[in-house]
XYZ file of C-alpha atoms in Angstrom:
654
model
C 29.535 2.755 -74.364
C 28.813 2.444 -78.015
C 29.539 5.370 -80.284
C 26.648 7.878 -80.260
C 26.931 8.149 -84.083
C 26.758 4.517 -84.808
C 23.542 3.076 -86.310
C 21.612 0.212 -84.499
C 21.677 -3.217 -86.127
C 18.412 -3.779 -87.783
C 16.307 -6.993 -87.316
C 13.131 -5.680 -88.528
C 9.822 -7.648 -87.921
C 6.520 -6.722 -86.830
C 5.910 -6.924 -82.952
C 3.532 -3.901 -82.468
C 0.213 -3.668 -84.027
C -2.714 -1.343 -83.773
C -5.151 -2.588 -81.192
C -7.612 0.159 -80.682
C -7.955 3.961 -81.290
C -10.071 6.817 -80.042
C -13.750 6.254 -80.584
C -14.939 8.721 -83.384
C -18.033 9.609 -81.222
C -15.744 11.316 -78.580
C -15.553 15.031 -78.952
C -12.097 16.376 -80.020
C -9.908 16.455 -77.017
C -7.558 19.259 -76.082
C -3.873 18.794 -76.597
C -2.521 16.014 -74.439
C 0.185 16.569 -71.994
C 0.308 13.269 -69.964
C -0.995 9.732 -70.067
C -1.212 6.740 -67.792
C -2.679 3.229 -68.172
C -3.860 0.644 -65.615
C -6.155 -2.296 -65.438
C -8.665 -2.323 -62.446
C -9.980 -5.166 -60.414
C -12.761 -5.946 -62.732
C -10.125 -6.545 -65.687
C -11.216 -3.243 -67.252
C -8.338 -1.199 -68.850
C -8.438 2.435 -68.264
C -6.314 5.108 -70.044
C -6.001 8.437 -68.124
C -5.340 11.546 -70.170
C -4.122 14.952 -68.819
C -4.541 17.908 -71.173
C -3.041 21.318 -71.409
C -6.375 22.891 -70.287
C -6.232 21.033 -66.892
C -8.705 18.185 -67.720
C -8.053 14.718 -66.368
C -10.099 12.284 -68.693
C -10.724 8.614 -68.146
C -11.087 6.428 -71.183
C -12.339 2.869 -71.164
C -10.697 0.397 -73.624
C -12.947 -1.785 -75.676
C -11.273 -3.927 -78.411
C -14.383 -3.544 -80.614
C -15.135 0.139 -80.077
C -11.773 1.529 -79.120
C -11.217 4.002 -76.480
C -14.566 5.449 -75.168
C -15.067 8.333 -72.769
C -15.557 7.143 -69.232
C -15.160 10.078 -67.010
C -13.749 13.732 -67.199
C -12.903 16.328 -64.650
C -11.065 19.658 -64.875
C -8.424 20.408 -62.181
C -7.694 24.155 -62.267
C -7.442 24.975 -65.891
C -3.628 24.499 -65.976
C -1.781 21.978 -67.856
C -1.502 18.435 -66.249
C 2.036 17.707 -66.235
C 1.971 14.010 -65.119
C -0.376 11.261 -63.847
C 0.460 8.454 -61.675
C -1.586 5.433 -60.736
C -1.656 4.158 -57.194
C -3.418 1.053 -57.807
C -3.445 -0.692 -54.238
C -5.227 2.434 -52.691
C -7.151 3.217 -55.807
C -6.043 6.716 -56.452
C -4.523 8.962 -58.909
C -1.679 11.422 -58.223
C -1.773 14.315 -60.636
C 0.834 17.075 -60.753
C -0.498 20.553 -62.345
C 0.760 23.984 -62.030
C 3.304 23.290 -59.249
C 0.735 21.499 -57.059
C -0.103 17.700 -56.398
C -3.653 16.615 -56.509
C -5.304 13.320 -55.288
C -8.244 11.833 -57.243
C -10.224 8.631 -56.839
C -9.233 6.058 -59.535
C -12.795 5.179 -60.477
C -14.891 8.335 -60.109
C -12.059 11.059 -60.553
C -13.745 12.813 -57.576
C -13.251 14.384 -55.124
C -10.261 16.484 -56.227
C -8.035 16.941 -53.219
C -5.129 19.371 -53.304
C -2.065 18.435 -51.177
C -1.150 22.018 -49.981
C 1.976 20.982 -48.172
C 3.843 20.536 -51.402
C 4.310 23.722 -53.501
C 6.256 24.568 -56.691
C 6.584 21.015 -57.493
C 8.105 20.343 -61.093
C 8.589 16.516 -61.032
C 6.936 13.432 -59.310
C 7.967 9.957 -59.171
C 6.152 7.066 -57.547
C 8.227 4.454 -55.503
C 8.547 1.149 -57.054
C 9.382 -2.100 -55.136
C 11.205 -4.834 -56.731
C 10.552 -8.580 -55.912
C 13.924 -8.809 -54.479
C 12.987 -6.555 -51.515
C 10.036 -8.015 -49.839
C 11.004 -6.962 -46.410
C 10.781 -3.240 -46.844
C 8.528 -1.864 -44.265
C 5.252 -0.494 -45.644
C 5.608 -2.029 -49.132
C 2.173 -3.605 -49.317
C -0.007 -0.834 -48.124
C 2.374 2.414 -48.249
C 2.240 4.999 -50.826
C 5.606 6.663 -51.381
C 6.808 9.187 -53.904
C 9.672 11.433 -54.619
C 9.119 15.193 -55.494
C 11.299 17.659 -56.927
C 10.798 21.163 -55.668
C 13.265 23.363 -57.787
C 16.785 22.292 -56.517
C 15.402 20.221 -53.468
C 14.499 16.662 -53.494
C 11.597 15.622 -51.040
C 10.572 12.035 -50.149
C 6.897 11.804 -49.044
C 4.510 9.088 -47.772
C 0.734 9.228 -48.099
C -0.777 7.947 -44.860
C -4.117 6.271 -44.687
C -6.063 9.563 -44.286
C -4.400 10.791 -47.648
C -2.448 13.492 -46.001
C 1.281 13.742 -47.136
C 4.040 13.041 -44.498
C 7.658 14.289 -45.442
C 10.126 11.658 -44.805
C 13.336 13.453 -45.870
C 14.361 16.588 -47.590
C 17.557 16.680 -49.575
C 19.083 20.176 -50.520
C 22.265 21.488 -51.795
C 23.586 18.619 -54.118
C 21.254 19.489 -57.062
C 22.461 23.006 -58.000
C 21.296 22.672 -61.755
C 17.654 21.940 -60.730
C 16.087 18.591 -60.952
C 14.542 17.607 -64.369
C 13.681 13.968 -63.830
C 13.194 11.269 -61.011
C 12.859 7.603 -60.509
C 12.551 5.718 -57.139
C 13.264 1.967 -56.922
C 13.419 0.223 -53.486
C 15.803 2.586 -51.587
C 17.504 4.104 -54.552
C 16.418 7.423 -55.808
C 17.722 8.369 -59.382
C 18.012 12.198 -60.029
C 18.651 13.775 -63.426
C 19.788 17.361 -63.670
C 21.065 19.391 -66.567
C 24.571 18.208 -66.107
C 24.838 15.220 -63.731
C 22.744 11.963 -62.929
C 22.716 11.320 -59.179
C 21.934 8.276 -57.018
C 20.490 9.029 -53.523
C 20.102 6.223 -50.945
C 17.046 6.496 -48.762
C 18.506 3.971 -46.451
C 21.961 5.500 -45.763
C 21.067 9.213 -46.834
C 24.262 9.281 -49.048
C 24.191 10.971 -52.497
C 26.679 10.299 -55.105
C 27.246 11.040 -58.802
C 26.478 8.361 -61.376
C 28.027 10.131 -64.263
C 28.072 13.604 -65.776
C 26.346 14.632 -69.024
C 28.569 15.947 -71.820
C 26.028 18.558 -73.308
C 23.976 20.585 -70.776
C 21.823 21.767 -73.586
C 20.300 18.220 -74.057
C 17.675 17.523 -71.220
C 18.311 14.495 -69.162
C 15.678 11.644 -69.441
C 15.230 8.402 -67.683
C 13.044 5.386 -67.913
C 12.356 2.596 -65.328
C 12.443 -0.847 -66.911
C 10.207 -2.391 -64.375
C 10.502 -5.909 -65.677
C 14.181 -6.214 -64.832
C 14.003 -3.429 -62.066
C 16.704 -1.304 -63.806
C 16.816 2.313 -65.023
C 17.829 3.548 -68.417
C 19.540 7.002 -68.364
C 19.628 8.799 -71.591
C 22.861 10.547 -72.838
C 21.631 12.149 -76.105
C 20.637 9.302 -78.295
C 22.272 6.595 -76.003
C 20.508 4.771 -73.236
C 22.712 3.590 -70.465
C 21.053 0.755 -68.238
C 22.107 0.752 -64.603
C 20.970 -1.297 -61.651
C 19.646 -0.080 -58.357
C 23.254 0.688 -57.211
C 23.763 2.937 -60.204
C 26.258 0.328 -61.818
C 26.048 -0.059 -65.665
C 24.834 -3.480 -66.637
C 24.841 -5.194 -69.961
C 25.277 -2.902 -73.093
C 23.749 0.331 -73.990
C 20.819 1.086 -76.328
C 21.715 3.150 -79.219
C 18.702 4.963 -80.927
C 18.548 6.508 -84.188
C 18.097 9.871 -82.545
C 17.349 11.362 -79.086
C 13.983 10.310 -78.166
C 11.209 12.677 -76.849
C 9.622 9.983 -74.641
C 10.029 6.350 -73.873
C 7.996 3.307 -72.774
C 8.328 -0.348 -72.046
C 6.474 -3.254 -73.480
C 7.649 -6.826 -72.490
C 11.267 -7.364 -73.801
C 11.212 -4.168 -75.662
C 11.749 -0.466 -75.285
C 9.567 2.015 -77.191
C 10.833 5.346 -78.182
C 9.075 8.122 -79.942
C 10.690 10.951 -81.960
C 9.477 13.305 -84.763
C 6.226 11.375 -85.285
C 8.008 8.060 -85.551
C 7.609 5.165 -82.975
C 10.612 2.675 -82.870
C 10.936 -0.661 -81.110
C 14.202 -1.960 -79.751
C 15.119 -5.075 -77.953
C 16.431 -4.389 -74.361
C 19.069 -7.118 -74.270
C 20.487 -7.143 -77.807
C 19.900 -3.507 -78.452
C 18.525 -4.468 -81.951
C 16.159 -2.293 -83.818
C 12.917 -4.206 -84.520
C 10.242 -2.093 -85.855
C 9.206 1.457 -86.789
C 5.657 2.786 -86.898
C 4.803 6.282 -88.597
C 2.658 8.141 -86.312
C 0.630 10.828 -88.271
C 0.635 13.999 -85.885
C 0.703 17.682 -85.982
C 3.997 19.124 -86.870
C 6.003 20.162 -83.800
C 3.517 18.650 -81.367
C 5.153 16.364 -78.756
C 4.139 12.715 -78.425
C 3.345 11.086 -75.207
C 3.730 7.564 -74.283
C 2.376 5.440 -71.388
C 2.986 1.686 -70.684
C 1.764 -0.609 -67.967
C 3.819 -0.085 -64.878
C 4.700 -3.802 -64.048
C 6.680 -3.946 -67.383
C 4.978 -7.173 -68.295
C 2.055 -5.996 -70.087
C 1.174 -6.007 -73.646
C -0.224 -2.476 -74.309
C 1.357 0.780 -74.818
C -0.642 4.020 -75.443
C 0.709 6.967 -77.487
C -0.807 10.344 -78.074
C 0.019 12.870 -80.555
C -1.661 16.066 -81.938
C -3.781 15.382 -84.995
C -2.596 17.080 -88.147
C -5.418 18.641 -90.410
C -5.678 20.637 -93.437
C -8.174 23.373 -93.923
C -8.538 24.298 -97.617
C -9.521 28.104 -97.803
C -10.987 28.107 -101.348
C -12.006 25.223 -103.739
C -9.235 22.789 -104.085
C -9.378 19.894 -106.435
C -8.042 16.334 -105.419
C -8.199 17.190 -101.701
C -8.197 13.673 -100.591
C -5.109 12.737 -102.644
C -3.260 15.674 -101.363
C -4.240 14.912 -97.767
C -2.795 11.399 -98.264
C 0.504 12.844 -99.560
C 0.679 15.256 -96.620
C -0.324 12.600 -94.036
C -3.183 14.552 -92.629
C -6.964 14.816 -92.646
C -9.306 17.254 -94.530
C -11.250 19.458 -92.422
C -13.170 22.740 -92.915
C -13.392 26.184 -91.147
C -14.358 27.383 -88.647
C -12.488 25.558 -85.979
C -10.480 26.390 -82.730
C -6.660 26.376 -82.737
C -4.796 27.003 -79.453
C -7.958 28.040 -77.783
C -8.660 30.740 -80.333
C -11.521 30.650 -82.985
C -10.137 30.295 -86.546
C -12.214 31.034 -89.545
C -15.201 32.838 -87.890
C -15.908 36.530 -88.548
C -14.820 38.452 -85.562
C -18.228 39.934 -84.994
C -19.897 36.640 -84.779
C -21.311 35.940 -81.304
C -20.414 32.300 -81.741
C -16.824 33.208 -80.670
C -18.180 34.221 -77.239
C -20.605 31.258 -76.668
C -17.881 29.204 -75.166
C -17.151 31.898 -72.574
C -20.714 32.583 -71.599
C -21.111 28.693 -71.323
C -17.933 28.511 -68.964
C -19.307 31.429 -66.837
C -22.753 29.955 -66.555
C -21.216 26.598 -65.498
C -19.029 28.244 -62.822
C -22.030 30.028 -61.427
C -24.200 26.969 -61.438
C -21.671 25.104 -59.275
C -21.229 28.256 -56.934
C -24.899 28.699 -56.374
C -25.204 25.533 -54.626
C -23.146 26.830 -51.977
C -23.339 29.522 -49.498
C -21.023 32.361 -49.932
C -21.014 35.640 -48.150
C -20.649 38.897 -50.198
C -16.968 39.063 -49.666
C -16.605 35.534 -50.975
C -18.692 36.100 -53.912
C -16.635 39.222 -54.756
C -13.594 37.282 -54.506
C -14.783 34.758 -56.816
C -15.788 37.309 -59.400
C -12.489 39.075 -59.325
C -10.384 36.045 -59.270
C -12.263 33.569 -61.688
C -15.074 35.252 -63.716
C -13.164 38.220 -64.668
C -10.270 36.250 -66.064
C -12.335 33.746 -68.246
C -12.850 36.046 -71.357
C -9.288 37.569 -71.053
C -7.548 35.044 -73.552
C -10.107 35.835 -76.331
C -10.302 39.379 -75.614
C -6.491 39.655 -76.061
C -7.107 39.444 -79.779
C -10.904 40.166 -80.577
C -13.007 43.142 -79.717
C -15.743 41.996 -77.512
C -19.358 42.985 -78.648
C -21.488 45.122 -76.321
C -24.226 42.515 -76.296
C -21.632 40.053 -74.768
C -20.483 42.588 -72.177
C -24.185 43.244 -71.159
C -24.761 39.374 -70.764
C -21.535 38.854 -68.746
C -22.191 42.059 -66.574
C -25.692 40.685 -65.848
C -24.453 37.223 -64.828
C -21.611 38.824 -62.547
C -23.944 41.512 -61.110
C -26.858 38.986 -60.133
C -24.200 36.711 -58.589
C -22.587 39.477 -56.582
C -25.904 40.734 -55.081
C -28.185 37.799 -54.966
C -25.725 34.669 -54.709
C -27.994 31.523 -54.556
C -31.118 33.347 -54.083
C -33.773 33.085 -56.869
C -36.008 35.929 -58.053
C -35.578 39.749 -58.056
C -33.725 41.859 -55.537
C -31.939 45.242 -54.976
C -28.512 46.137 -56.256
C -26.974 48.053 -53.405
C -24.714 50.259 -55.546
C -24.628 51.314 -59.328
C -22.572 48.752 -61.321
C -20.337 51.454 -62.715
C -19.400 52.335 -59.079
C -18.629 48.633 -58.318
C -16.306 48.692 -61.327
C -14.022 51.425 -59.805
C -10.866 50.588 -58.093
C -11.168 49.781 -54.376
C -8.904 52.929 -53.662
C -11.522 54.878 -55.569
C -14.499 53.694 -53.683
C -15.534 50.688 -55.856
C -15.346 47.010 -55.517
C -12.619 46.231 -58.016
C -14.785 44.340 -60.535
C -13.246 44.479 -63.985
C -14.784 46.862 -66.664
C -14.597 44.352 -69.460
C -14.827 46.787 -72.388
C -11.955 48.870 -70.924
C -10.067 45.700 -70.230
C -10.645 44.658 -73.892
C -9.255 47.872 -75.201
C -6.327 47.691 -72.930
C -5.413 44.103 -74.078
C -5.747 45.239 -77.711
C -3.421 48.206 -77.195
C -0.632 45.704 -76.249
C -0.369 44.871 -79.980
C 0.168 48.361 -80.872
C 2.968 48.513 -78.180
C 4.464 45.262 -79.420
C 4.426 46.595 -83.134
C 7.255 49.003 -81.996
C 9.333 46.358 -80.144
C 12.938 45.368 -81.322
C 12.013 41.912 -82.405
C 11.360 40.847 -85.972
C 8.252 38.855 -85.754
C 6.430 37.533 -88.704
C 3.131 38.919 -87.678
C 4.693 42.543 -87.613
C 5.900 42.116 -91.265
C 2.570 40.853 -92.424
C 0.741 43.695 -90.977
C 3.042 46.380 -92.074
C 3.100 45.114 -95.628
C -0.666 44.698 -95.765
C -1.657 48.184 -94.293
C 1.509 50.266 -94.946
C 3.322 52.626 -92.814
C 3.700 56.251 -93.472
C 4.031 57.127 -89.839
C 7.139 55.943 -87.971
C 5.426 54.329 -85.131
C 2.162 52.778 -86.473
C 0.382 51.453 -89.589
C -1.667 53.597 -91.794
C -5.216 54.072 -90.523
C -7.705 51.410 -91.702
C -10.572 53.234 -93.470
C -11.899 51.021 -96.255
C -14.607 48.550 -95.682
C -12.967 45.629 -97.290
C -9.975 45.566 -94.855
C -9.759 43.299 -91.863
C -11.949 44.608 -89.101
C -9.816 43.137 -86.198
C -6.921 45.249 -87.074
C -9.079 48.336 -87.637
C -10.348 47.959 -84.118
C -6.666 47.751 -82.736
C -5.578 50.631 -85.060
C -8.295 53.068 -83.718
C -6.874 52.684 -80.220
C -3.521 54.247 -81.433
C -4.457 57.868 -80.238
C -5.313 56.640 -76.694
C -1.807 54.879 -76.508
C -0.023 57.928 -77.815
C -1.571 60.074 -75.086
C -0.029 57.842 -72.466
C 3.322 57.390 -74.086
C 6.418 59.395 -75.101
C 9.679 58.981 -76.969
C 13.297 58.493 -76.109
C 15.740 60.076 -78.565
C 18.349 57.760 -79.880
C 19.385 58.477 -83.425
C 16.273 60.887 -83.613
C 15.331 59.900 -87.145
C 12.051 58.481 -86.142
C 10.872 61.321 -83.754
C 9.121 64.400 -85.051
C 10.564 67.603 -83.439
C 7.375 69.362 -83.376
C 4.549 66.679 -83.227
C 6.064 63.911 -80.904
C 6.382 64.105 -77.221
C 10.187 63.741 -76.665
C 11.080 66.336 -74.209
C 9.329 68.004 -71.183
C 5.646 67.198 -70.436
C 3.915 68.443 -73.341
C 4.427 68.227 -77.209
C 6.551 71.279 -78.614
C 3.695 72.268 -81.119
C 1.169 72.526 -78.149
C 3.617 74.721 -76.163
C 4.555 76.995 -78.938
C 1.718 77.018 -81.469
C 2.657 80.289 -82.951
C 6.193 79.182 -83.865
C 4.796 76.004 -85.261
C 2.666 77.997 -87.553
C 5.596 79.890 -89.036
C 7.691 76.669 -89.293
C 8.398 75.733 -92.989
C 8.150 71.953 -92.107
C 6.323 70.495 -89.209
C 7.358 66.885 -90.253
C 11.127 67.494 -89.499
C 12.762 64.895 -87.253
C 14.953 65.754 -84.260
C 17.953 64.262 -86.324
C 17.383 66.773 -88.885
C 16.878 69.667 -86.568
C 20.197 68.818 -84.497
C 23.753 68.827 -85.309
C 26.937 68.832 -83.387
C 26.942 72.686 -83.840
C 23.495 73.346 -82.431
C 19.929 73.500 -83.546
C 18.695 74.207 -86.953
C 15.400 75.886 -87.371
C 13.740 77.076 -90.682
C 10.808 79.842 -90.385
C 9.103 81.566 -92.922
C 10.896 84.919 -92.850
C 12.486 86.805 -89.946
C 11.014 86.585 -86.318
C 9.277 89.493 -84.897
C 10.147 90.861 -81.513
C 7.445 88.960 -79.554
C 8.353 85.648 -81.631
C 11.901 86.015 -80.402
C 10.755 85.868 -76.771
C 9.069 82.616 -77.712
C 11.975 81.202 -79.599
C 14.123 81.834 -76.432
C 11.714 80.159 -74.184
C 11.888 77.140 -76.973
C 15.772 77.127 -76.572
C 15.461 76.989 -72.622
C 12.893 74.189 -72.908
C 15.177 71.955 -75.154
C 18.553 73.097 -73.569
C 18.898 69.773 -71.614
C 19.039 67.755 -74.765
C 22.537 65.950 -74.881
C 22.444 65.146 -78.546
C 21.628 61.990 -80.712
C 23.232 58.652 -80.429
C 23.647 55.740 -82.670
C 21.000 53.759 -80.736
C 17.358 53.294 -82.082
C 14.566 55.754 -80.879
C 12.259 54.148 -78.524
C 8.683 54.088 -77.638
C 8.187 54.663 -73.774
C 5.114 54.498 -71.308
C 5.311 57.951 -69.740
C 3.558 57.391 -66.449
C 6.318 55.235 -64.907
C 10.073 55.607 -64.622
C 11.031 52.420 -66.203
C 8.958 53.233 -69.283
C 7.484 49.840 -69.631
C 3.892 49.284 -70.983
C 1.600 46.739 -69.274
C -2.185 46.044 -69.622
C -2.515 46.504 -65.864
C -0.870 49.962 -65.819
C -3.096 51.362 -68.651
C -6.061 49.843 -67.195
C -5.533 51.382 -63.851
C -4.718 54.714 -65.481
C -7.972 54.700 -67.546
C -10.164 53.640 -64.604
C -8.557 56.481 -62.502
C -9.823 58.998 -64.891
C -13.398 57.549 -65.089
C -16.094 60.165 -64.195
C -17.522 57.978 -61.501
C -14.211 58.156 -59.588
C -14.702 59.156 -56.092
C -12.167 60.534 -53.584
C -12.227 58.971 -50.019
C -10.359 57.088 -47.485
C -10.957 53.827 -49.492
C -7.187 52.775 -49.324
C -7.372 52.537 -45.619
C -10.615 50.796 -45.594
C -9.402 47.901 -47.600
C -6.149 47.591 -45.732
C -8.079 47.241 -42.453
C -8.432 43.881 -40.692
C -12.206 43.831 -41.002
C -14.107 41.090 -42.828
C -14.620 41.531 -46.644
C -18.332 41.843 -46.115
C -17.784 44.653 -43.705
C -15.384 46.466 -45.978
C -17.905 46.381 -48.832
C -20.218 48.623 -46.945
C -17.642 50.873 -45.063
């Protein structure tokens, strides 16, 4: 094995050249997570793209116009981790959110979920070498290896498309399976510390070699042209045969690659926005191509699976520059930075960037998604219980991401409520009808006599309150420093109130929720230097000033902290003059109230949720608390109704 610090020999020449790019007419794609490439029976080259938003996109390759949009389908709205082409049965195998889905190669529909396999984190298709023509089921079978946590599962897809489990291997992969390759009867398994070889024929599992650094993730690449596997150890690629034995030399790369591909006699590796080409046999460095991409965005590479193709596809996030004010020589600066010039507003990580927070265009995408979902559902016949389940599980969650940062306008709430309300009561029926209960009642908890439909305005407030809670966390996040420096902090636990018209309205909306959060919180005394003795809830069930208002009125300083009031010798109080006889009685009651205090410590004071013993805040907890205090709350045996075995449509009218 070559030294991992040594540099590869350079025999630089141009082998790769740009063949085609994404057609400019295609709308901007979400960040890409996975890729696959194949050529169908009509000699048409298709590139399949999996995105972080759950899209599977089929792009058709044309040398003149580039990659053009062919088909697009959304799986479940979760990132598409990997895509595998099963050419001989014209299917796609897609991994998303721990489940495997099967799609038609040409139409991408229907989307079929293989429910037998759950919590899947890695999938590898079985490859057959030309040396093993006698393997049963080679021509028409569809086999793949699946990693489910620490368990290896070998699966066959029968003609009906249903998975049949061939073997399950447990106990050997204690570090969890990170990568897989299946060649003939040999399954290569990579964990954080060891590369294993499992034999499908004999059922034996052995160690190929251990990894020296568990912090470096294992990676492997099937070299389909030679039917060998390259196992990565940091920046060194060890090539082994189907028996797990090293063959030839090792490939030493300039740095550990993010992803790898194969094209003819070469290996393609990508790292830090650079694509490098190495000769497989000699290990020589051949060519480097700089890829302009978004800083920190991962690159994805796909090659033609037989190893004899001449195409390799690379995807990376695009890097853009958004000038805020007038900037001279923008194009020259963009060339130096290696990016494109764009203008606001835009969308970044699913959030609108550059829009005014009250602009309704921010919510147009949410309304469009809701209407699209309803259009699909209205073509089907759902019972009242089915419609209620879809509203609670799908429609209520669509605006959650945007509501976690922006206050939702009342007009948008009314539109979403109207869409949800009409679908609940009318389903696929057109025209007017009757609403069986008031919408406010439907938004109550099921235990309170409602249907559990989300109150969007209340949910929005609870999501925004989480920022106030995080402001008092122990982490030193950059956003906290920006907020505190911009708005100032005279109070110990929150910024100053935003009262001027020119300040950012988003934080004003969040800051206005502080009194509601304080009513549901208390303080745990550590050092005591951030907690006010009279004004903060730090002992008992009420603030000291509310329990003893007359003593607070004669106190010289209501801003005194617990740390200033306490000493190892006892409590220190300062009143305006001597106490009267009736005030002495109140003072004795005060001492009895704080008698259980054990003193300050060196720990920091903490902000706690007062309605649960663990003191932890969550959006769900404060939502349930606020809903339970709504004036429409009704008392009844609803908890027992919803726990009964009756159908949902019957429970709704119980």
